[in-house]
Short mmCIF file of C-alpha atoms in Angstrom, two decimals:
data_model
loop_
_atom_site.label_atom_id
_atom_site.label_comp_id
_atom_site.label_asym_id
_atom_site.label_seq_id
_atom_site.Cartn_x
_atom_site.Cartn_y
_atom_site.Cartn_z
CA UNK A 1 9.50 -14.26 -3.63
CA UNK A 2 11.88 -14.94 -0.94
CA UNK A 3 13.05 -10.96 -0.70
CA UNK A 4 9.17 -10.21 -0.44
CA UNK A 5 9.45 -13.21 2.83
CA UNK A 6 11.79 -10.89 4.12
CA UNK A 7 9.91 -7.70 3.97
CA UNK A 8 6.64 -9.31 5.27
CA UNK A 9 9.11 -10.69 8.14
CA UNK A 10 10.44 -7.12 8.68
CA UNK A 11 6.69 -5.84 9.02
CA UNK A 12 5.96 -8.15 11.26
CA UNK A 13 8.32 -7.67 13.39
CA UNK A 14 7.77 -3.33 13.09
CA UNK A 15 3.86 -4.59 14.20
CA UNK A 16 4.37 -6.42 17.04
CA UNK A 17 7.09 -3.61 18.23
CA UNK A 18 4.15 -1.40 18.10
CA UNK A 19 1.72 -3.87 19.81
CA UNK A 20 4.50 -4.11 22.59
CA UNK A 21 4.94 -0.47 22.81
CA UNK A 22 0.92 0.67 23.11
CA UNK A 23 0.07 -2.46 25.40
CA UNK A 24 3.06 -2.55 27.57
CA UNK A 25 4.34 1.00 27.54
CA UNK A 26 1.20 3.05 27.13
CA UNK A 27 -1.45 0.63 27.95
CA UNK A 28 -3.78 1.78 25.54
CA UNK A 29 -6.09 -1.04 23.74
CA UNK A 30 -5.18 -1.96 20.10
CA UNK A 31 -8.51 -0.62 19.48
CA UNK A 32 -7.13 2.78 19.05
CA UNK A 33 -4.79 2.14 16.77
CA UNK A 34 -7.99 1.76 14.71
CA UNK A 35 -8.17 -2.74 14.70
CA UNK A 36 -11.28 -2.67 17.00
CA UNK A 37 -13.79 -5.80 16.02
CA UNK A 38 -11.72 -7.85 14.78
CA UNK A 39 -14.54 -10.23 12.98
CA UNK A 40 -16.04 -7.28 11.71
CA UNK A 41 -12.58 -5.94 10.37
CA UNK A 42 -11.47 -9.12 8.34
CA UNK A 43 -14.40 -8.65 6.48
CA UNK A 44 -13.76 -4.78 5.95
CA UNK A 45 -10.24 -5.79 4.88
CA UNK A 46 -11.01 -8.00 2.19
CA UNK A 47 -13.67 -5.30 1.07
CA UNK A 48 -10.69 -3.15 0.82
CA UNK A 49 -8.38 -5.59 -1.52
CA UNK A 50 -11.51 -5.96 -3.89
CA UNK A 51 -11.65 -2.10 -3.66
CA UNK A 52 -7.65 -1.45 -4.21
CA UNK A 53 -7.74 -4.16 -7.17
CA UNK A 54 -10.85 -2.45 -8.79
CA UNK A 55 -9.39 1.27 -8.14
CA UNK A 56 -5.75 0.01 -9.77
CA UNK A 57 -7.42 -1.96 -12.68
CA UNK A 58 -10.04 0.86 -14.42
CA UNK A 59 -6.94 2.96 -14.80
CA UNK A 60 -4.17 0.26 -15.90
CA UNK A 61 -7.13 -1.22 -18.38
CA UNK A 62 -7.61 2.23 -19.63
CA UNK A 63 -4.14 2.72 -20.63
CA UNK A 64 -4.00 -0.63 -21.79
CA UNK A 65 -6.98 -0.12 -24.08
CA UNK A 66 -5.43 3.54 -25.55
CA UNK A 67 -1.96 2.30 -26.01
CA UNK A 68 -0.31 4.46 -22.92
CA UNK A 69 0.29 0.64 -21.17
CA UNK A 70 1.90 -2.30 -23.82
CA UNK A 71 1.72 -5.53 -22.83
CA UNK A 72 6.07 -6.80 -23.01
CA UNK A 73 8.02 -10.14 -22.64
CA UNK A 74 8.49 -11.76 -19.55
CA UNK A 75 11.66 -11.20 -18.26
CA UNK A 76 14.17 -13.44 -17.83
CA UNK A 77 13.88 -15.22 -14.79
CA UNK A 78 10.87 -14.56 -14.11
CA UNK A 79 7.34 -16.18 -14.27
CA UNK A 80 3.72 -14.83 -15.47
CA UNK A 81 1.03 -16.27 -17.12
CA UNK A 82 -1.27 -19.29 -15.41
CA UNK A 83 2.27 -20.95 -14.49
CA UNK A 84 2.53 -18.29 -12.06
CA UNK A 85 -1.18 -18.17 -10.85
CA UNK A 86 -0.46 -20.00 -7.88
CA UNK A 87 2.42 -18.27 -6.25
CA UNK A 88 0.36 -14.88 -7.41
CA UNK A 89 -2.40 -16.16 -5.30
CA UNK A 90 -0.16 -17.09 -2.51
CA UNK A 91 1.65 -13.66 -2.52
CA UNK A 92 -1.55 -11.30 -1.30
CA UNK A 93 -1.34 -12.59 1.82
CA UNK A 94 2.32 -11.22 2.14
CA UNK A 95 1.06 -8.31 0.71
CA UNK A 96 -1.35 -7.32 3.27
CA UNK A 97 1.11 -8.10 5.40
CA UNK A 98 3.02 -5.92 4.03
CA UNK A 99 0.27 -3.49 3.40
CA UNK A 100 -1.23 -4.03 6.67
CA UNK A 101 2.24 -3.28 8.47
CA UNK A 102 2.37 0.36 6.80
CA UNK A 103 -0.64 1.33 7.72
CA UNK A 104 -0.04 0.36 11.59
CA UNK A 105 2.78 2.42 11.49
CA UNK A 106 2.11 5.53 9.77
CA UNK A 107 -1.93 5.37 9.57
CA UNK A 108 -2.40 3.29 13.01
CA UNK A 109 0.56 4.42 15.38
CA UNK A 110 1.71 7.77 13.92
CA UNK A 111 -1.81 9.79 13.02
CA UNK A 112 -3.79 8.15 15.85
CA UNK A 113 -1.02 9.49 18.47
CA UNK A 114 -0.69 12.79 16.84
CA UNK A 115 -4.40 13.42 16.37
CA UNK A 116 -5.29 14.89 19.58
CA UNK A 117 -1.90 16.69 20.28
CA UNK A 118 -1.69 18.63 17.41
CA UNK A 119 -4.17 20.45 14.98
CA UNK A 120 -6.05 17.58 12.71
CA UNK A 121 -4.29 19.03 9.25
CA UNK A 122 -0.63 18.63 10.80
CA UNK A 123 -1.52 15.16 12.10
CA UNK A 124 -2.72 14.10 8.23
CA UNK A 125 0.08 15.98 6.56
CA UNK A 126 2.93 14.76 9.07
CA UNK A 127 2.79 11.25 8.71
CA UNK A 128 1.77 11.53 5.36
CA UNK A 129 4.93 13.33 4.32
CA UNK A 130 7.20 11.15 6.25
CA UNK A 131 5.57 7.90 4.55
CA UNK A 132 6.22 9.95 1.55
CA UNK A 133 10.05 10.04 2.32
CA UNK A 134 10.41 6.61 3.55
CA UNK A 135 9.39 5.60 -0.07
CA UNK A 136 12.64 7.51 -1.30
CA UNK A 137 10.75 9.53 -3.78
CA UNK A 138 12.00 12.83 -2.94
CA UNK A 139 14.02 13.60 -6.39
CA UNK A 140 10.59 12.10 -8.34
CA UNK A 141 8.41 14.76 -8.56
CA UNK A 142 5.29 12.68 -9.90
CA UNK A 143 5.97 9.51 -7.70
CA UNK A 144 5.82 12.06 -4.65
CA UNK A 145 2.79 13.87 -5.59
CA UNK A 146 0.87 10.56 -6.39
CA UNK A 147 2.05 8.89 -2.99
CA UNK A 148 1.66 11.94 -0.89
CA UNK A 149 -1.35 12.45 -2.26
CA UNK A 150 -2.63 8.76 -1.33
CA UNK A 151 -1.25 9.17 2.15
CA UNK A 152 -3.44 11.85 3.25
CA UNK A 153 -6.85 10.33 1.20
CA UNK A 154 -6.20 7.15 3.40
CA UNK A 155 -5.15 9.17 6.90
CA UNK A 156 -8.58 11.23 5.83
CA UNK A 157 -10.57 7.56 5.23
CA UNK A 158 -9.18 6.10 8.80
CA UNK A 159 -10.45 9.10 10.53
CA UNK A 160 -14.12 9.05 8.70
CA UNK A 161 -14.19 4.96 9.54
CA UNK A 162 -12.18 5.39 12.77
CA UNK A 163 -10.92 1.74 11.65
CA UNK A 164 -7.53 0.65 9.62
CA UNK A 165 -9.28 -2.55 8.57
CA UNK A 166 -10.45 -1.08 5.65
CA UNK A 167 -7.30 0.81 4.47
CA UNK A 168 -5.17 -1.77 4.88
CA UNK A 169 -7.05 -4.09 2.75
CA UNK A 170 -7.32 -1.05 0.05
CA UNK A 171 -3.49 -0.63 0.07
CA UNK A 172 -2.61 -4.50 -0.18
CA UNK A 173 -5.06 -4.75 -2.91
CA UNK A 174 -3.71 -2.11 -4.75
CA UNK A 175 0.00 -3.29 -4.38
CA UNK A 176 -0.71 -6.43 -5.69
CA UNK A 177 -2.49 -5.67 -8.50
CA UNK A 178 0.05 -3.58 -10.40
CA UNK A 179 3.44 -5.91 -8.74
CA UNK A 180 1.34 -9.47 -9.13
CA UNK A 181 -1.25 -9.10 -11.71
CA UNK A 182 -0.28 -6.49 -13.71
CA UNK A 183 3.33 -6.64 -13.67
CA UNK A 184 4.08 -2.91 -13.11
CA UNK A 185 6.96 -1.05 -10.78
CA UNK A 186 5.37 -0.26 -7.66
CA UNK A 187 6.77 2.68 -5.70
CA UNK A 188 9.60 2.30 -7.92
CA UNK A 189 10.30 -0.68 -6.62
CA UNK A 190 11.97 -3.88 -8.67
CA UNK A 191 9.29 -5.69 -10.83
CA UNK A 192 7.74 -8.64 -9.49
CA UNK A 193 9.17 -12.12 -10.22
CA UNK A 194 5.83 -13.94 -10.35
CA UNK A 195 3.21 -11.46 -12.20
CA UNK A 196 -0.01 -13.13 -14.32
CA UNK A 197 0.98 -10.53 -17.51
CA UNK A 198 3.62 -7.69 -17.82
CA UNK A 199 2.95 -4.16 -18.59
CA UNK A 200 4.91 -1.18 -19.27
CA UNK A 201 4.65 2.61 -20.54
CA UNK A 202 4.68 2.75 -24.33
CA UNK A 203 7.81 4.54 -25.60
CA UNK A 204 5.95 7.86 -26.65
CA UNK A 205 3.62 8.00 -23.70
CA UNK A 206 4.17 10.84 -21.08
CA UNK A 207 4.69 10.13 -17.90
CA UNK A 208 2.27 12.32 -16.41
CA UNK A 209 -0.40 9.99 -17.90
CA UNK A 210 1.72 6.57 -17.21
CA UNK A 211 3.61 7.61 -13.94
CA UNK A 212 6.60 6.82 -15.13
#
């Protein structure tokens, strides 16, 4: 957990630069950056985690059910099972940091500046491509179909809501679905060291059905 600390503490930091910058240097309200009503948005964020962990599960328990996803050993030293139910628990809220952080940046900062500067499909398919590339999935030609492909659905759902409350919670709940729950790579990253079970491609599965 303590190198998922230190990417929460990273995000952090990358928000409140961008708090700084839009209060101080362009004095616009946080409001455009899309976290208007705050009340309002907690409650549209954790409608969003119950919506990520829904849209990640159907598919996951689907390949589970087929035999495309096998359920494997726990790795060594690592945790799952109800052992690790509390630190699972404990790690969403890092997540949405986490979650919550990207979304500022590239859904928040980047599309909301861009939107009225340029024309709307270049200020979707900008940031979109260049949270693509951050993710280092250039070489992966599935990994940067799938995550270019979620970038511009959730630049496209901020504009409908005009909010990132909602978007934020959808990404967090995702992530920690398939790293915490489910015990799958996400973004290629290492797996999770605290997961409830631990799933992985079958041998003779494609990836185009798994992802890889």
């Amino acid at each position: 957990p303590m190198a998922q600390v230190q990417e929460a503490i990273g995000d952090v930091v990358a928000i409140l630069v961008i708090v700084l910058c839009v209060a101080l240097f362009e004095r616009r309200s946080l409001a455009t950056l899309g976290l208007h009503k705050p009340g309002r948005g907690i409650v549209n964020l954790l409608v969003g985690v119950a919506a990520g962990l829904g849209l990640v599960s159907v598919p996951v328990l689907f390949l589970l059910l087929t035999g495309a996803y096998v359920v494997v050993d726990t790795p060594t030293g690592t945790t799952s099972g109800f052992s690790a139910l509390p630190m699972v628990v404990a790690m969403l809220a890092l997540v949405i940091v986490q979650g919550g952080g990207e979304e500022i940046l590239f859904r928040g900062f980047l599309l909301q500046n861009q939107v009225n500067k340029v024309p709307a499909w270049l200020a979707v398919l900008l940031p979109a491509f260049v949270f693509t590339v951050v993710h280092q999935v250039l070489s992966k030609p599935l990994p940067f179909i799938t995550i270019f492909a979620y970038a511009v659905f959730a630049s496209l759902i901020v504009l409908r809501n005009n909010s990132l409350w909602g978007i934020m919670g959808l990404h967090a709940g995702w992530n920690w679905a398939m790293g915490y729950l489910y015990g799958i790579q996400v973004s290629g990253l290492p797996n999770k060291t605290e997961t409830i079970i631990n799933l992985a491609p079958a041998d003779d599965a494609p990836d185009w059905v798994t992802g890889g």
